[in-house]
Amino acid sequence: MQLSEEIKSKIKLEYDEWFESQYAGKSKEERQKLGQFFTPPELTIKMIEKFDSLDKDKDILDPACGAGGLLAAMII
C-alpha cells in the first residue's frame, strides 16, 4: 500500500514530537545510557507500505516491541 505525503508527514511529526518529549534535550551519550532505541519514521513508513492493505479487523504486531511507533503510525 502506498501512503500519501500527508500521512507520511503526520507520522514524522508525531515521531518528532514524541522523541522531543521523551528525551527533553538529553545528549546522545545520555540517550545511549538509557538503552532505548526507536524505529525512525522513515523505516516505519517503509514497513507500513509493505502491507497489501490495512484491515482494521486484523491484528498488527510491532516486531520491535518498543515504544509502539509502528502501532501508533498505523492508526494515523
Tab-separated table of N, CA and C in Angstrom:
chain	number	residue	atom	x	y	z
A	1	MET	N	0.838	-1.168	0.000
A	1	MET	CA	0.000	0.000	0.000
A	1	MET	C	0.882	1.228	0.000
A	2	GLN	N	0.466	2.256	-0.659
A	2	GLN	CA	1.225	3.491	-0.769
A	2	GLN	C	0.594	4.546	0.145
A	3	LEU	N	1.396	5.141	1.011
A	3	LEU	CA	0.906	6.198	1.886
A	3	LEU	C	1.011	7.549	1.185
A	4	SER	N	0.061	8.405	1.450
A	4	SER	CA	0.109	9.760	0.873
A	4	SER	C	1.196	10.566	1.582
A	5	GLU	N	1.630	11.628	0.944
A	5	GLU	CA	2.639	12.503	1.542
A	5	GLU	C	2.099	13.127	2.830
A	6	GLU	N	0.803	13.398	2.868
A	6	GLU	CA	0.180	13.963	4.072
A	6	GLU	C	0.302	12.997	5.250
A	7	ILE	N	0.012	11.725	5.011
A	7	ILE	CA	0.114	10.723	6.074
A	7	ILE	C	1.568	10.542	6.496
A	8	LYS	N	2.483	10.500	5.546
A	8	LYS	CA	3.911	10.381	5.879
A	8	LYS	C	4.346	11.552	6.752
A	9	SER	N	3.896	12.748	6.416
A	9	SER	CA	4.244	13.934	7.207
A	9	SER	C	3.686	13.838	8.623
A	10	LYS	N	2.465	13.332	8.750
A	10	LYS	CA	1.860	13.174	10.071
A	10	LYS	C	2.639	12.170	10.911
A	11	ILE	N	3.074	11.070	10.298
A	11	ILE	CA	3.858	10.065	11.007
A	11	ILE	C	5.171	10.675	11.489
A	12	LYS	N	5.834	11.425	10.633
A	12	LYS	CA	7.109	12.055	11.004
A	12	LYS	C	6.910	13.095	12.100
A	13	LEU	N	5.871	13.905	11.998
A	13	LEU	CA	5.593	14.922	13.004
A	13	LEU	C	5.286	14.277	14.358
A	14	GLU	N	4.471	13.255	14.356
A	14	GLU	CA	4.132	12.547	15.592
A	14	GLU	C	5.391	11.985	16.250
A	15	TYR	N	6.254	11.381	15.448
A	15	TYR	CA	7.510	10.834	15.970
A	15	TYR	C	8.385	11.953	16.543
A	16	ASP	N	8.546	13.036	15.797
A	16	ASP	CA	9.392	14.145	16.255
A	16	ASP	C	8.897	14.721	17.581
A	17	GLU	N	7.591	14.904	17.700
A	17	GLU	CA	7.027	15.442	18.941
A	17	GLU	C	7.242	14.479	20.099
A	18	TRP	N	7.017	13.205	19.847
A	18	TRP	CA	7.206	12.194	20.890
A	18	TRP	C	8.675	12.101	21.280
A	19	PHE	N	9.572	12.065	20.297
A	19	PHE	CA	11.006	11.955	20.545
A	19	PHE	C	11.491	13.119	21.405
A	20	GLU	N	11.047	14.320	21.072
A	20	GLU	CA	11.461	15.506	21.831
A	20	GLU	C	10.974	15.431	23.275
A	21	SER	N	9.741	15.019	23.474
A	21	SER	CA	9.229	14.929	24.848
A	21	SER	C	9.907	13.799	25.619
A	22	GLN	N	10.265	12.735	24.921
A	22	GLN	CA	10.907	11.586	25.562
A	22	GLN	C	12.320	11.932	26.026
A	23	TYR	N	13.064	12.621	25.221
A	23	TYR	CA	14.463	12.896	25.522
A	23	TYR	C	14.713	14.272	26.109
A	24	ALA	N	13.841	15.211	25.911
A	24	ALA	CA	13.922	16.545	26.521
A	24	ALA	C	15.339	17.096	26.599
A	25	GLY	N	16.032	17.127	25.465
A	25	GLY	CA	17.346	17.754	25.393
A	25	GLY	C	18.519	16.926	25.887
A	26	LYS	N	18.328	15.631	26.102
A	26	LYS	CA	19.436	14.784	26.546
A	26	LYS	C	20.453	14.618	25.418
A	27	SER	N	21.716	14.483	25.791
A	27	SER	CA	22.766	14.262	24.804
A	27	SER	C	22.680	12.838	24.257
A	28	LYS	N	23.394	12.583	23.170
A	28	LYS	CA	23.421	11.242	22.584
A	28	LYS	C	23.953	10.231	23.596
A	29	GLU	N	24.967	10.616	24.353
A	29	GLU	CA	25.540	9.720	25.358
A	29	GLU	C	24.527	9.401	26.453
A	30	GLU	N	23.767	10.399	26.885
A	30	GLU	CA	22.734	10.174	27.902
A	30	GLU	C	21.638	9.247	27.366
A	31	ARG	N	21.271	9.455	26.102
A	31	ARG	CA	20.245	8.595	25.490
A	31	ARG	C	20.735	7.161	25.383
A	32	GLN	N	22.009	6.977	25.012
A	32	GLN	CA	22.557	5.626	24.881
A	32	GLN	C	22.582	4.904	26.225
A	33	LYS	N	22.831	5.633	27.302
A	33	LYS	CA	22.832	5.027	28.633
A	33	LYS	C	21.451	4.498	29.006
A	34	LEU	N	20.411	5.113	28.458
A	34	LEU	CA	19.048	4.652	28.726
A	34	LEU	C	18.769	3.307	28.052
A	35	GLY	N	19.569	2.977	27.031
A	35	GLY	CA	19.379	1.715	26.323
A	35	GLY	C	18.133	1.682	25.464
A	36	GLN	N	17.653	2.833	25.077
A	36	GLN	CA	16.438	2.916	24.274
A	36	GLN	C	16.795	3.282	22.846
A	37	PHE	N	16.255	2.541	21.913
A	37	PHE	CA	16.481	2.803	20.501
A	37	PHE	C	15.127	2.733	19.811
A	38	PHE	N	14.792	3.760	19.066
A	38	PHE	CA	13.468	3.857	18.471
A	38	PHE	C	13.535	3.772	16.954
A	39	THR	N	12.560	3.126	16.387
A	39	THR	CA	12.494	2.979	14.932
A	39	THR	C	12.227	4.342	14.307
A	40	PRO	N	13.107	4.792	13.429
A	40	PRO	CA	12.887	6.094	12.792
A	40	PRO	C	11.639	6.065	11.909
A	41	PRO	N	10.980	7.207	11.755
A	41	PRO	CA	9.727	7.242	10.995
A	41	PRO	C	9.885	6.780	9.548
A	42	GLU	N	11.051	7.012	8.951
A	42	GLU	CA	11.253	6.581	7.567
A	42	GLU	C	11.160	5.055	7.455
A	43	LEU	N	11.687	4.348	8.440
A	43	LEU	CA	11.607	2.887	8.434
A	43	LEU	C	10.186	2.425	8.740
A	44	THR	N	9.533	3.108	9.657
A	44	THR	CA	8.136	2.791	9.968
A	44	THR	C	7.276	2.911	8.707
A	45	ILE	N	7.489	3.973	7.941
A	45	ILE	CA	6.725	4.179	6.705
A	45	ILE	C	7.001	3.046	5.719
A	46	LYS	N	8.259	2.670	5.566
A	46	LYS	CA	8.593	1.559	4.658
A	46	LYS	C	7.925	0.263	5.095
A	47	MET	N	7.872	0.020	6.405
A	47	MET	CA	7.229	-1.194	6.910
A	47	MET	C	5.734	-1.182	6.594
A	48	ILE	N	5.082	-0.052	6.842
A	48	ILE	CA	3.648	0.056	6.573
A	48	ILE	C	3.368	-0.147	5.088
A	49	GLU	N	4.221	0.425	4.238
A	49	GLU	CA	3.988	0.310	2.797
A	49	GLU	C	4.190	-1.112	2.277
A	50	LYS	N	4.730	-2.003	3.083
A	50	LYS	CA	4.858	-3.415	2.693
A	50	LYS	C	3.534	-4.168	2.836
A	51	PHE	N	2.598	-3.610	3.614
A	51	PHE	CA	1.287	-4.237	3.751
A	51	PHE	C	0.516	-4.098	2.450
A	52	ASP	N	-0.220	-5.134	2.098
A	52	ASP	CA	-1.073	-5.054	0.912
A	52	ASP	C	-2.233	-4.094	1.143
A	53	SER	N	-2.799	-4.151	2.335
A	53	SER	CA	-3.902	-3.268	2.697
A	53	SER	C	-4.000	-3.245	4.211
A	54	LEU	N	-4.771	-2.313	4.711
A	54	LEU	CA	-4.996	-2.238	6.148
A	54	LEU	C	-6.400	-2.718	6.450
A	55	ASP	N	-6.490	-3.751	7.233
A	55	ASP	CA	-7.772	-4.285	7.657
A	55	ASP	C	-7.881	-4.042	9.153
A	56	LYS	N	-8.771	-3.148	9.546
A	56	LYS	CA	-8.907	-2.771	10.958
A	56	LYS	C	-9.347	-3.947	11.832
A	57	ASP	N	-9.841	-5.035	11.230
A	57	ASP	CA	-10.288	-6.191	11.997
A	57	ASP	C	-9.162	-7.204	12.233
A	58	LYS	N	-7.967	-6.927	11.759
A	58	LYS	CA	-6.851	-7.853	11.934
A	58	LYS	C	-5.845	-7.281	12.925
A	59	ASP	N	-5.090	-8.179	13.545
A	59	ASP	CA	-4.051	-7.766	14.485
A	59	ASP	C	-2.819	-7.291	13.731
A	60	ILE	N	-2.165	-6.302	14.294
A	60	ILE	CA	-0.897	-5.803	13.759
A	60	ILE	C	0.108	-5.861	14.892
A	61	LEU	N	1.218	-6.521	14.664
A	61	LEU	CA	2.244	-6.657	15.686
A	61	LEU	C	3.437	-5.769	15.345
A	62	ASP	N	3.968	-5.127	16.360
A	62	ASP	CA	5.155	-4.285	16.200
A	62	ASP	C	6.363	-5.180	16.492
A	63	PRO	N	7.151	-5.548	15.470
A	63	PRO	CA	8.249	-6.501	15.682
A	63	PRO	C	9.335	-5.988	16.615
A	64	ALA	N	9.461	-4.689	16.751
A	64	ALA	CA	10.491	-4.151	17.640
A	64	ALA	C	10.013	-4.148	19.092
A	65	CYS	N	8.716	-4.142	19.287
A	65	CYS	CA	8.100	-4.224	20.615
A	65	CYS	C	8.685	-3.199	21.586
A	66	GLY	N	8.863	-2.000	21.112
A	66	GLY	CA	9.438	-0.952	21.952
A	66	GLY	C	8.388	0.041	22.377
A	67	ALA	N	8.516	1.256	21.891
A	67	ALA	CA	7.601	2.324	22.266
A	67	ALA	C	6.307	2.289	21.467
A	68	GLY	N	6.227	1.414	20.477
A	68	GLY	CA	4.994	1.280	19.711
A	68	GLY	C	4.872	2.242	18.544
A	69	GLY	N	6.009	2.658	17.980
A	69	GLY	CA	5.987	3.599	16.869
A	69	GLY	C	5.223	3.094	15.662
A	70	LEU	N	5.402	1.820	15.335
A	70	LEU	CA	4.672	1.246	14.201
A	70	LEU	C	3.190	1.211	14.496
A	71	LEU	N	2.835	0.802	15.689
A	71	LEU	CA	1.411	0.746	16.051
A	71	LEU	C	0.776	2.123	16.032
A	72	ALA	N	1.483	3.115	16.561
A	72	ALA	CA	0.944	4.483	16.560
A	72	ALA	C	0.775	4.985	15.128
A	73	ALA	N	1.738	4.686	14.264
A	73	ALA	CA	1.645	5.132	12.882
A	73	ALA	C	0.477	4.454	12.154
A	74	MET	N	0.154	3.253	12.542
A	74	MET	CA	-0.922	2.518	11.872
A	74	MET	C	-2.290	3.133	12.125
A	75	ILE	N	-2.429	3.894	13.210
A	75	ILE	CA	-3.743	4.480	13.486
A	75	ILE	C	-3.881	5.903	12.974
A	76	ILE	N	-2.807	6.454	12.417
A	76	ILE	CA	-2.872	7.820	11.882
A	76	ILE	C	-3.682	7.813	10.603
